[in-house]
XYZ file of C-alpha atoms in Angstrom:
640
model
C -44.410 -27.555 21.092
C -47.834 -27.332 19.906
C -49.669 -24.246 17.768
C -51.909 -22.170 19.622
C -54.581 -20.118 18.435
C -53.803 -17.106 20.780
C -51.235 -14.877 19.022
C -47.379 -14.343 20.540
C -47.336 -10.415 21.891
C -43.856 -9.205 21.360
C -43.624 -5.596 23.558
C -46.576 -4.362 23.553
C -47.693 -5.504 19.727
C -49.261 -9.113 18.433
C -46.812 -11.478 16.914
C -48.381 -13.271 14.589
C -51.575 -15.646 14.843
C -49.519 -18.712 14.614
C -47.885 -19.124 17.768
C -46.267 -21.896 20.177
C -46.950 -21.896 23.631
C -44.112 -20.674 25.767
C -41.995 -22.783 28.252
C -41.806 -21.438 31.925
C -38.944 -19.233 32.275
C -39.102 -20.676 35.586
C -38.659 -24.001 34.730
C -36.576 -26.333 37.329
C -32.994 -27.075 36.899
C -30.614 -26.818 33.440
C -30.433 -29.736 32.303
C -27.527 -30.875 30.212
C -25.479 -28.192 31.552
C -22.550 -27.818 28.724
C -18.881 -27.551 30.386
C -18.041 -24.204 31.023
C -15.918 -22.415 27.823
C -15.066 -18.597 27.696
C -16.980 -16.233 25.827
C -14.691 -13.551 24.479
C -16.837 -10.565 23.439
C -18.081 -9.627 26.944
C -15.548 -6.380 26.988
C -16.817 -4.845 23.418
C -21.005 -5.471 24.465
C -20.769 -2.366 26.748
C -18.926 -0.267 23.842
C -20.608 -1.353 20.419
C -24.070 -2.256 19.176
C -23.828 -5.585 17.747
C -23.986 -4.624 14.011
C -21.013 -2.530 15.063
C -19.054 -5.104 16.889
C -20.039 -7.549 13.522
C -20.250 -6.260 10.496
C -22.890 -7.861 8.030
C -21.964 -9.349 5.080
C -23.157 -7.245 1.861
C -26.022 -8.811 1.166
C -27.643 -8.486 4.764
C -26.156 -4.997 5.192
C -28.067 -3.488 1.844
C -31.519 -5.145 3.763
C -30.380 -3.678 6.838
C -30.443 -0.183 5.677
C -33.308 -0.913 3.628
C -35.462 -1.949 6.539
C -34.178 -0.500 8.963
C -31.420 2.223 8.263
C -29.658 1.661 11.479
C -27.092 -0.342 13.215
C -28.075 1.026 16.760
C -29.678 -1.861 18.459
C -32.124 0.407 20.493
C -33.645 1.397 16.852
C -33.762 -1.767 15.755
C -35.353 -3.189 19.157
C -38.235 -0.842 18.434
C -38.580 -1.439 14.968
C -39.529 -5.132 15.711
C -41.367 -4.445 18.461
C -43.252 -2.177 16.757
C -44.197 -5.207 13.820
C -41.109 -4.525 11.018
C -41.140 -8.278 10.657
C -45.169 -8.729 10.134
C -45.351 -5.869 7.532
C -42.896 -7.139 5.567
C -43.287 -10.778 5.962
C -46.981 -11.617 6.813
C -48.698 -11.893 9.910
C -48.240 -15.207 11.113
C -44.319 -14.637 9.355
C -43.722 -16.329 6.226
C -40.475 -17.484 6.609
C -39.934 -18.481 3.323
C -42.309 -16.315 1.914
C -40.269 -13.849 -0.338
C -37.331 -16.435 -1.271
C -38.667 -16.780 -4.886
C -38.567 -12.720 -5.256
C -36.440 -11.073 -2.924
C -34.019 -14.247 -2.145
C -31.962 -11.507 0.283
C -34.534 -9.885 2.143
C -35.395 -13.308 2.956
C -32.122 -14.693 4.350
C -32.007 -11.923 6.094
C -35.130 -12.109 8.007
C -34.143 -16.149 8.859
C -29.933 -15.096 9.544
C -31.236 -13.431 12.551
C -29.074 -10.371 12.149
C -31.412 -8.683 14.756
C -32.063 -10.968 17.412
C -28.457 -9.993 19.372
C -29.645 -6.701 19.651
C -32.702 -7.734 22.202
C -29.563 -9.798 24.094
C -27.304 -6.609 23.835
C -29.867 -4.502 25.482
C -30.964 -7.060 28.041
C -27.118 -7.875 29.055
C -27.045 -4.197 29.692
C -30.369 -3.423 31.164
C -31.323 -6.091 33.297
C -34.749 -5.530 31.953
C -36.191 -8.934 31.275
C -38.291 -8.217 28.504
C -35.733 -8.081 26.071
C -35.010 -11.455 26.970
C -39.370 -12.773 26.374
C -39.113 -11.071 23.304
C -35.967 -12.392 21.652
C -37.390 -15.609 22.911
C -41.014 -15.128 21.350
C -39.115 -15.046 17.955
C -36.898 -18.078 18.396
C -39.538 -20.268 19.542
C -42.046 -19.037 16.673
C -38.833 -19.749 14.326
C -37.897 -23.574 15.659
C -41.308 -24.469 15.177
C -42.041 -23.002 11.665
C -38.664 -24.517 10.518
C -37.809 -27.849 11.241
C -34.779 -29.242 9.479
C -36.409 -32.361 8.211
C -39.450 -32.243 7.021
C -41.998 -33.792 4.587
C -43.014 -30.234 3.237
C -40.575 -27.698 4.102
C -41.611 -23.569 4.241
C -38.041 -22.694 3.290
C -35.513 -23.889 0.466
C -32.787 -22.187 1.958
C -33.061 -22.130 5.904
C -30.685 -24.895 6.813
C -28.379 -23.832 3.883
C -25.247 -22.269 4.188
C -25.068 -18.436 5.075
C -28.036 -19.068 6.742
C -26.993 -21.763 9.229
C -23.996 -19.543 9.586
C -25.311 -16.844 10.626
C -28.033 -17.899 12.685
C -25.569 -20.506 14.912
C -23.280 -16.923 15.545
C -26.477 -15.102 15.961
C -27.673 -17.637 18.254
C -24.454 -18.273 20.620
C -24.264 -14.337 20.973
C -28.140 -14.524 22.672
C -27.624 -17.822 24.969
C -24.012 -16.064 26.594
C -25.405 -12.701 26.645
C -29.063 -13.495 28.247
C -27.676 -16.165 30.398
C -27.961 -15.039 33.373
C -31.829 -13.999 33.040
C -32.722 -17.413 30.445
C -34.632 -20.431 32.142
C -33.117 -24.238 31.928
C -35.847 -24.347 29.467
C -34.848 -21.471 26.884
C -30.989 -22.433 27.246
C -31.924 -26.238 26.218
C -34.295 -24.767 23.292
C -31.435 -22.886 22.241
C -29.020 -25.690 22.717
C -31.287 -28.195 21.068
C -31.967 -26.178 18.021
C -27.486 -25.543 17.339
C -27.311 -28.944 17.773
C -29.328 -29.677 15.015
C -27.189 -26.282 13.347
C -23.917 -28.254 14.092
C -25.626 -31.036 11.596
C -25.340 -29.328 8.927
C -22.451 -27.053 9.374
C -20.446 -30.209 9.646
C -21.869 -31.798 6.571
C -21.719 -28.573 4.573
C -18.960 -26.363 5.013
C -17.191 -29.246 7.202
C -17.053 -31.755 3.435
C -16.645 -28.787 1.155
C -13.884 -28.708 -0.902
C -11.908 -25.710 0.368
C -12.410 -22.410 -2.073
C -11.328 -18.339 -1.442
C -15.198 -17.435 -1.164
C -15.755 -15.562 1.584
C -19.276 -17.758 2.657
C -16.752 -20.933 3.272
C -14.538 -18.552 5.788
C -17.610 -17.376 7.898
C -19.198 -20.865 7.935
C -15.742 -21.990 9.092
C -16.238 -18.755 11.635
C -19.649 -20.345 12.709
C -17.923 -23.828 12.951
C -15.080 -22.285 15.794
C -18.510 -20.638 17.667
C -20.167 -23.909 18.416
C -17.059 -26.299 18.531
C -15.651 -23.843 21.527
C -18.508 -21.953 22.719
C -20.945 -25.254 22.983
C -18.005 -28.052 23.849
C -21.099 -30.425 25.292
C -21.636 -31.041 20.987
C -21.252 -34.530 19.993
C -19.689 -32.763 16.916
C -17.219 -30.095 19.036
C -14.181 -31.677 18.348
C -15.126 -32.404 14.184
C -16.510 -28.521 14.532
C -13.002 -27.209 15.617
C -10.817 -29.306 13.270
C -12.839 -28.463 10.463
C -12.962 -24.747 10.848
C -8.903 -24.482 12.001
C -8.481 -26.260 8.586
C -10.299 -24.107 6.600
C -9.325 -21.039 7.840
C -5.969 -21.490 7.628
C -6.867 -21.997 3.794
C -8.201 -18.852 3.547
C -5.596 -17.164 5.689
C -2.700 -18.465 2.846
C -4.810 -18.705 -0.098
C -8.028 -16.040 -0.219
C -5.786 -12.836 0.223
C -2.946 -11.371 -1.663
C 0.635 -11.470 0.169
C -0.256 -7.570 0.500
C -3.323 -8.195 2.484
C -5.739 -7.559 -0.422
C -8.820 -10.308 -0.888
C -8.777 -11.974 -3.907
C -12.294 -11.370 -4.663
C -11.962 -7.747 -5.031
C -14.471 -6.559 -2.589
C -13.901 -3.285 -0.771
C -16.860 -3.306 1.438
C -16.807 -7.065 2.323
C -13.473 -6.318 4.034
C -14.832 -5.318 7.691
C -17.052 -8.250 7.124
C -13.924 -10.555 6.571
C -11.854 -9.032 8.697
C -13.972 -9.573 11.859
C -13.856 -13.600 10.621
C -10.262 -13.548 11.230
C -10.393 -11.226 14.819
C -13.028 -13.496 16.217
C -11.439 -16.667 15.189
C -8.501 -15.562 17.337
C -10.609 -14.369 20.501
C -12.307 -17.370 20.659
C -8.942 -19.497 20.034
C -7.129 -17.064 22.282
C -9.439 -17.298 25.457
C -10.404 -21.083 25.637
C -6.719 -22.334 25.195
C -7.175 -23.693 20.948
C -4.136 -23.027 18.940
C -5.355 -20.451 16.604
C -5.028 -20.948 12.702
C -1.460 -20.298 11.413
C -0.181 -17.050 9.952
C -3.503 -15.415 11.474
C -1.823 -12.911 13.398
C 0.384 -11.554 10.508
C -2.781 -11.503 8.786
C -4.832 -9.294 11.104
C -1.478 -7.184 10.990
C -2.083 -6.771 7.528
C -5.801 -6.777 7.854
C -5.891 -3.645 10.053
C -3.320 -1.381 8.059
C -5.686 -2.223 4.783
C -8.732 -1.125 6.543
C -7.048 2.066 7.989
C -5.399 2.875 4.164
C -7.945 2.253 1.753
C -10.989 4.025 4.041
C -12.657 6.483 2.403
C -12.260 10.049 3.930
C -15.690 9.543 5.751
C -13.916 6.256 7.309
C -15.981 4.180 4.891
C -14.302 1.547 2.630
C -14.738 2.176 -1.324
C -17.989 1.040 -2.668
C -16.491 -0.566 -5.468
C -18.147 -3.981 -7.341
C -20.293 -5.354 -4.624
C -19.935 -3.020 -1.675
C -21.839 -0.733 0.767
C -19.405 2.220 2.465
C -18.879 0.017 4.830
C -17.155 1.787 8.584
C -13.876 0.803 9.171
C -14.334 1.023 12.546
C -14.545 -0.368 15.319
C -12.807 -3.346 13.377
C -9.803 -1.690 12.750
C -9.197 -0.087 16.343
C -10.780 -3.336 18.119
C -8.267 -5.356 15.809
C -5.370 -2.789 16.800
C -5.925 -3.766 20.568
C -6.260 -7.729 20.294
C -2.719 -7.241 18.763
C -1.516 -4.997 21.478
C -0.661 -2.135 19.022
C -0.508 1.055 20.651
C -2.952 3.384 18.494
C -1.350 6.633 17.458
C -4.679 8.880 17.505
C -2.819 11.700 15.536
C -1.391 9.433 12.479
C -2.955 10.090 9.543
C -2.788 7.780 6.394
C -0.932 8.363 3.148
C -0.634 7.075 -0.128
C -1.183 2.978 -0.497
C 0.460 0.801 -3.211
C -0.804 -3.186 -2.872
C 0.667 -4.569 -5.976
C -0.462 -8.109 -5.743
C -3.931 -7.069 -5.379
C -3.892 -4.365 -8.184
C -5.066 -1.403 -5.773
C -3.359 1.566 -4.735
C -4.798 4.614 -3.063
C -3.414 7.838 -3.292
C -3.122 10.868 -1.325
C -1.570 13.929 -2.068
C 0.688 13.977 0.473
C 1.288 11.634 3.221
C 0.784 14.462 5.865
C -3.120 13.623 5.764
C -3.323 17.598 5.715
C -4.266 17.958 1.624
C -7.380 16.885 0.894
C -7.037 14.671 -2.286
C -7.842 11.021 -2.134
C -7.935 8.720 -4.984
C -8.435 4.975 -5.445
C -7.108 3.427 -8.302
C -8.803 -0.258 -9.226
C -8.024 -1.507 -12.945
C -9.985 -4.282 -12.243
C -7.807 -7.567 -12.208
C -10.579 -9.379 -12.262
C -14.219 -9.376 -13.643
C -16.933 -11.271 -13.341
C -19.377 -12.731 -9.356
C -18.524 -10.097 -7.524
C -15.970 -7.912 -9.179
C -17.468 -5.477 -12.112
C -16.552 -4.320 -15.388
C -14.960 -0.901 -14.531
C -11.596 -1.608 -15.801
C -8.966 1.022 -15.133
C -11.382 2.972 -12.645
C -11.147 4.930 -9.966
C -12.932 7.154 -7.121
C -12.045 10.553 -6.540
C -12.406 12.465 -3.065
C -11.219 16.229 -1.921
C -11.796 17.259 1.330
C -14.956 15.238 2.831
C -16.861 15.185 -0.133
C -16.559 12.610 -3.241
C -16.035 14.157 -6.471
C -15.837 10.977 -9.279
C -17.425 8.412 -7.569
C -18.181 4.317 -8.776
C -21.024 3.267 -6.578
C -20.915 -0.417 -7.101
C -23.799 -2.375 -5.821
C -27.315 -1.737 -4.804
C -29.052 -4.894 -3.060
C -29.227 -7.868 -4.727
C -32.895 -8.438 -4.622
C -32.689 -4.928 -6.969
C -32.937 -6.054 -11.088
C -31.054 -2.566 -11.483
C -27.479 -4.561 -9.815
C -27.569 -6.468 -13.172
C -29.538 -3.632 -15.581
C -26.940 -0.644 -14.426
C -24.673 -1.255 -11.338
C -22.194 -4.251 -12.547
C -22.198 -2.865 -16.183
C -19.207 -1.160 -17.712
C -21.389 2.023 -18.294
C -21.896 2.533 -14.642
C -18.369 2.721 -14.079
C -15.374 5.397 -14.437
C -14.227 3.842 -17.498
C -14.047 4.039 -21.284
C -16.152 2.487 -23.812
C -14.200 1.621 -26.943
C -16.663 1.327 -29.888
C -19.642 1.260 -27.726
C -18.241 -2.086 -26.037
C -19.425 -2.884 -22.869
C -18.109 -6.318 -21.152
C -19.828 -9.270 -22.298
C -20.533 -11.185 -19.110
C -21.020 -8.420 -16.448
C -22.995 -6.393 -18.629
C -25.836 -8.683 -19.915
C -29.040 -10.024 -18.133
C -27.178 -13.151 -15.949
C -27.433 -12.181 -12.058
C -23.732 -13.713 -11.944
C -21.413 -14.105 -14.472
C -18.638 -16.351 -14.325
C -14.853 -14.697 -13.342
C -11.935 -13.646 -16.045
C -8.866 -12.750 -14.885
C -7.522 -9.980 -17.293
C -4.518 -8.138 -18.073
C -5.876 -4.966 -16.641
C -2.748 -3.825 -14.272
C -1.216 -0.814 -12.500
C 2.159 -0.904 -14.256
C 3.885 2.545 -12.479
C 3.556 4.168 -9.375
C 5.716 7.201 -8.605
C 5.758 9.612 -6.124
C 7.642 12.657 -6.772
C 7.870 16.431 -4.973
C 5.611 18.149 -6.899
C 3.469 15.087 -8.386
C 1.842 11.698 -7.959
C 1.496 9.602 -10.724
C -0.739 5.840 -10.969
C -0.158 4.311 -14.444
C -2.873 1.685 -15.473
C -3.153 -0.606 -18.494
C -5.364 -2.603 -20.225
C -4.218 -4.403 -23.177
C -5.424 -4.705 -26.897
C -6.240 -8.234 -26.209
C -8.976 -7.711 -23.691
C -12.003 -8.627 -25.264
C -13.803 -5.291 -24.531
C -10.890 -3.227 -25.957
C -11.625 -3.606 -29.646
C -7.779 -4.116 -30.380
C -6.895 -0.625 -28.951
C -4.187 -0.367 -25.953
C -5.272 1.943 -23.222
C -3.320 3.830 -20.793
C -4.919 5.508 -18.407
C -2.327 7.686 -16.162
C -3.960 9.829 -12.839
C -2.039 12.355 -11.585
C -1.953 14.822 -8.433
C 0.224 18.088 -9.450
C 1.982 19.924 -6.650
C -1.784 19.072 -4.074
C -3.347 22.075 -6.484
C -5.207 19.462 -9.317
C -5.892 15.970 -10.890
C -4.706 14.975 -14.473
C -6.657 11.953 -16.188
C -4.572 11.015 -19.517
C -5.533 8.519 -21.318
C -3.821 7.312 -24.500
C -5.353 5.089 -26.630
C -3.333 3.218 -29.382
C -4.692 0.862 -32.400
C -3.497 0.262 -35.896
C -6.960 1.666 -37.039
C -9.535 4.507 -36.087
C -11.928 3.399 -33.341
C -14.338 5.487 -31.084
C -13.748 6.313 -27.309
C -16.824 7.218 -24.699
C -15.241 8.078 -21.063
C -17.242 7.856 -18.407
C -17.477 10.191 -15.233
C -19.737 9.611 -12.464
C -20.920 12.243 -9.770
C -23.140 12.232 -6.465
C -26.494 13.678 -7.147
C -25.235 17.193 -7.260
C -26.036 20.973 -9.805
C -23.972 20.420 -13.258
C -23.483 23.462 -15.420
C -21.421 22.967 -18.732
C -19.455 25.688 -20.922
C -19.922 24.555 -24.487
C -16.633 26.165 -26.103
C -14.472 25.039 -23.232
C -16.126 21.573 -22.735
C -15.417 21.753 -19.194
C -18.130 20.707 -16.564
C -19.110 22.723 -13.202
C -20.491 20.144 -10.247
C -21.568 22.632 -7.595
C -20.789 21.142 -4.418
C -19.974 22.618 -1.444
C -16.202 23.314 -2.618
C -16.664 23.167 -6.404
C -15.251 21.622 -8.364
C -14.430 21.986 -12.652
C -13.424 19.415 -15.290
C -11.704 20.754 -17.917
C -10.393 18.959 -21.005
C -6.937 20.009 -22.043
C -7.899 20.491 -25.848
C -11.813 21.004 -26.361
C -11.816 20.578 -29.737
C -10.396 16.748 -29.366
C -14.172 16.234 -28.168
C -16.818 15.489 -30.473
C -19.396 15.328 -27.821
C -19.648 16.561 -24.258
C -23.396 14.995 -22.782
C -23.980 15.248 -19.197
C -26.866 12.352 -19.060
C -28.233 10.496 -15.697
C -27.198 7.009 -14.264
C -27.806 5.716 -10.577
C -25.559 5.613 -7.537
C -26.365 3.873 -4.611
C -26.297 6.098 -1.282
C -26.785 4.194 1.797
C -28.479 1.727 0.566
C -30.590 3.925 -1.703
C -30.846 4.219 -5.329
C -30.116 7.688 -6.621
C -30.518 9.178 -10.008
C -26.997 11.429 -10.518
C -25.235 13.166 -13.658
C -23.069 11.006 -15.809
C -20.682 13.074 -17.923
C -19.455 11.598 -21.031
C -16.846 12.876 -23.137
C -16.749 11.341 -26.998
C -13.827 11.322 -28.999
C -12.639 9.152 -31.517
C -9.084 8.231 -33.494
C -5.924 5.552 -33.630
C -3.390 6.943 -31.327
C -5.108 9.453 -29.321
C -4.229 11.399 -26.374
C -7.043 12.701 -23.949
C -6.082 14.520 -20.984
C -8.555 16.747 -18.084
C -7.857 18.918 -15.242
C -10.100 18.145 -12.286
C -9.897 21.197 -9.815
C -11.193 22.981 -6.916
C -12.647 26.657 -7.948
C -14.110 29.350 -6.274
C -16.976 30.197 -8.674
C -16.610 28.415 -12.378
C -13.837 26.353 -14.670
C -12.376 30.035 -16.259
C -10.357 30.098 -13.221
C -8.106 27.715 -14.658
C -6.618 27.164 -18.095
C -5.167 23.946 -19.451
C -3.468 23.403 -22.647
C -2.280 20.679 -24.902
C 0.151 19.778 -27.469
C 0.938 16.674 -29.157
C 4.350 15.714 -29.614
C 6.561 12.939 -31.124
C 7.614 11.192 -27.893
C 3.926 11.747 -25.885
C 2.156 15.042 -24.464
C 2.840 18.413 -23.457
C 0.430 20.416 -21.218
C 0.859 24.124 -19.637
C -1.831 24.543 -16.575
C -2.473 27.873 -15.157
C -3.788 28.596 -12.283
C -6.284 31.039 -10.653
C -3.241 32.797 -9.073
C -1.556 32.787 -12.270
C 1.217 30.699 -11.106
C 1.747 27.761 -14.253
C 3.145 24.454 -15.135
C 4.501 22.403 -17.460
C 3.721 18.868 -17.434
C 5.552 16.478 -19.702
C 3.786 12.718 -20.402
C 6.429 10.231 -22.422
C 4.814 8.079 -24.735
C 5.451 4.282 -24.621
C 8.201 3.137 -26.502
C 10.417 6.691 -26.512
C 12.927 6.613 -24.517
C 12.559 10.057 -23.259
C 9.962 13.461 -24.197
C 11.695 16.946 -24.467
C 9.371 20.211 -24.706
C 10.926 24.112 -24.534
C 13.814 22.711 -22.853
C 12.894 20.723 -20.995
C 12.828 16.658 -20.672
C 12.614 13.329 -18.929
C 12.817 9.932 -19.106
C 10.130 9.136 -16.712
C 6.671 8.692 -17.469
C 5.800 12.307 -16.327
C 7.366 15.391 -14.833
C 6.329 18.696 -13.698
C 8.634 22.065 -14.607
């Protein structure tokens, strides 16, 4: 190919000054013609855009919305055509251009997360122009970025993620434009994943096998090219590799509950699609799949349904968009032959190897209460310093939320979004975590103590029971319990006990959407006026030296938000601090909490706006039982 002076036109608007001449799309013959392999995905491209059908890892997802704010390939069709890529990059395209400031927006321009949607629209279309376009780019691309090269534009384009990507990205636009791609284009394309099966063999193929989810998709990548492209030299090397590594993964990167070790809510679709394609490639050309990969997509699909989010979005806790749940988790459902009961609605969700649980307050799906609890099992890459957390839903809207990430080309993911303050936690003595809260983009992982210890589930209550020990090195020497609690589907309890041999200081931590906060000063308590509002009320005011309602950011689809931060302040060596979190129809009076310290843990009365009350008893660690106006229990709570 040889640079021409004349500009590439993509649609209707000029690509770039630096171009390559095209070759005939009527060029004679295909050459080279690779033996004929089955391409699995042909069913979903009628159903799904692409970024539906594949979910993006975090880091290209955060770009996605940034650029783009859409998954629907007909929007992002147009934004290209319409010169996305020149405004952002340059005009000729600087491929490398931004990977010393924005290292993601970068790789995300040279993954090629958008080129599948010009084959999409073509496969479904006819209309040939899809097709000169998505070719316009891939030609520019080849010839900017040669793999070996005496002065390369890129330090990262024929590294890792990248390769990845771009050799799924790629296979998806030579099977879906097939039928309307020259001898010429198909051998470009072929040529260039050659090259692409280089380095994924002498890369992810000689790595030594980890539980990071980058080694799983290039192992993903690996199975494309090794069954979709069989005319390799490296096929065979390709396929062997990846079945070897993925069955790592499959026994050693998630919990025996069907949690990922790494913690990450919103990579989950993104892993979970590794997994489902690996099998629909295996499945269709006659390779034994990996073992145990069936069990796991068992496990894979009930996590995704459980954990979503009311709005069918998984948690974004530590580094996570909301990502959707589905179509992964139906299009998983049907590769396993489950029948898919429309009308089942999820319930509470206990994974005690990974050291989650979500709760509901009833398993009917007909209350509206929703609660994840994460203590944070581990800290540190991806995982952040919001130790016994926790995100709080009723109805459709979030109440106490823990937005965990922003895009990592953002200095605010290491100023604010991975430090303990940004979290639904506690700061004892000021403390924030050492690593995840300082200036390092990535701080090394510690596995800590931090556990759910109790999970009960009662008539009239639901209890979580989450510890972090004295001997975490953010904890000062204090023992926290933190206990959250659903009371007959009317209210949420937060206790938290904290126990030391000496006076220390405690700063909890409650984070809201960008939403009207109104404060009582005598009661303490805290109005967020949402559409059903909603009232925190401590249980004894006066325990509270401080009530501030400051500002922190959350990160709303892809979009960082300035949002009210309560803070309660309170301070002693074994100290019990419980609130009442509770739909009202106008302000907090409606309700009325009380508390009362006893010798074996906590007493509380709660009234309600119908007058109706309770008595909630909280035992103490170490007593064997609490009693309170006759009445008592030896479990770690109970409602009279």
């Amino acid at each position: 190919m040889t640079a021409a002076a004349a500009g590439v036109t993509l649609g209707s608007m000029a690509y770039g000054n630096s171009s390559v001449n095209a070759f005939s799309r009527k060029a004679n013959g295909d050459k080279d013609k690779q033996p004929e392999a089955q391409f699995p995905f042909y069913p979903y491209v009628p159903k799904y855009s692409f970024g539906d059908y594949l979910p993006k890892d975090q880091g290209g997802k955060f770009i996605q919305m940034q650029l783009i704010d859409s998954e629907d390939d007909h929007v992002i069709v147009k934004a290209i055509r319409n010169g996305l890529l020149q405004r952002v990059y340059g005009d000729p395209i600087g491929w490398g251009k931004l990977e010393k400031t924005e290292l993601e927006k970068s790789v995300w321009l040279n993954r090629f997360y958008y080129l599948p949607s010009f084959a999409r629209l073509y496969y479904l279309s006819g209309d040939e122009s899809y097709l000169e376009d998505m070719m316009k780019l891939i030609r520019v691309w080849i010839h900017d970025n040669p793999r070996v090269t005496d002065h390369p534009t890129s330090k990262y384009n024929w590294f890792d993620m990248q390769v990845a990507w771009r050799s799924i990205h790629l296979s998806w636009c030579y099977y879906l434009g097939e039928k309307g791609l020259s001898a010429a284009d198909k051998q470009m394309i072929r040529d260039t994943l050659k090259e692409h099966a280089r380095v994924l063999v002498e890369g992810f193929g000689q790595q030594k096998l980890n539980e990071f989810n980058h080694q799983a998709h290039g192992a993903l990548a690996m199975i494309y090219l090794g069954i979709l492209f069989p005319g390799l030299q490296q096929a065979e090397e390709l396929r062997t590799g990846a079945l070897r590594i993925l069955e790592h993964h499959i026994n050693h990167a998630f919990y025996a509950d069907g949690g990922n070790v790494e913690q990450m809510f919103g990579y989950y679709p993104f892993e979970a699609s590794i997994f489902r394609d690996t099998y629909l490639l295996c499945r269709d050309n006659g390779v034994t799949p990996p073992k145990n990969i069936l069990p796991l997509l068992h496990k894979m699909a009930d996590y995704l349904f459980e954990v979503a989010q009311p709005d069918g979005t998984m948690p974004p806790v530590n580094d996570s968009y909301p990502m959707p749940v589905n179509p992964t988790e139906t299009i998983i459902r049907e590769v396993l032959n489950e029948k898919v009961n429309a009308d089942k609605k999820p319930g509470s969700y206990y994974l005690p190897e990974t050291q989650i649980g979500v709760m509901r307050a009833d398993d009917s799906g007909l209350t509206p209460w929703y609660l994840l609890a994460n203590p944070a099992r581990t800290i540190g890459s991806h995982d952040h310093a919001g130790r016994l957390g926790f995100v709080l839903w009723y109805g459709e809207e979030p109440v106490l939320i823990d937005s965990g990430c922003s895009n990592y080309d953002n200095p605010l993911i290491v100023k604010w979004y991975r430090t303990s303050k940004a979290h639904n936690t506690v700061l004892i003595d000021g403390k924030q975590d050492a690593a995840t809260s300082s200036d390092r983009q990535w701080a090394g992982k510690r596995q800590t103590d931090n556990r759910i210890t109790d999970w009960e589930e009662k008539p009239d209550y639901k209890l979580v029971r989450m510890v972090s020990s004295a001997s975490d090195p953010t904890n000062s020497n204090v023992q926290w319990t933190r206990s959250l609690a659903f009371v007959r589907n009317k209210y949420m309890l937060i206790h938290d006990h904290f126990k030391a041999a000496e006076k220390h200081n405690y700063e909890l931590l409650l984070h809201l959407l960008p939403v009207e906060v109104e404060t009582h000063g005598a009661r303490k308590s805290v109005l967020l006026k949402t559409d059903q509002p909603m009232a925190i009320i401590p249980a004894k005011a006066d325990l509270y030296d401080d009530l501030n309602v400051g500002k922190g950011y959350v990160n709303l689809e892809g979009m960082d938000k300035f949002a009210p931060v309560v803070s309660y302040s309170t301070s002693g060596a074994d100290t019990h601090s419980v609130l009442l979190v509770a739909p009202v129809k106008e302000n907090a009076t409606e309700w009325n909490v009380k508390q009362e310290l006893l010798a074996d843990g906590v007493a509380l009365t709660v009234e309600g706006p119908s007058g109706e009350k309770d008595t909630i008893l909280f035992r103490k660690p170490g007593a064997s039982s609490v009693s309170y106006k006759g009445h008592q229990t030896s479990d770690w709570m109970a409602v009279f």
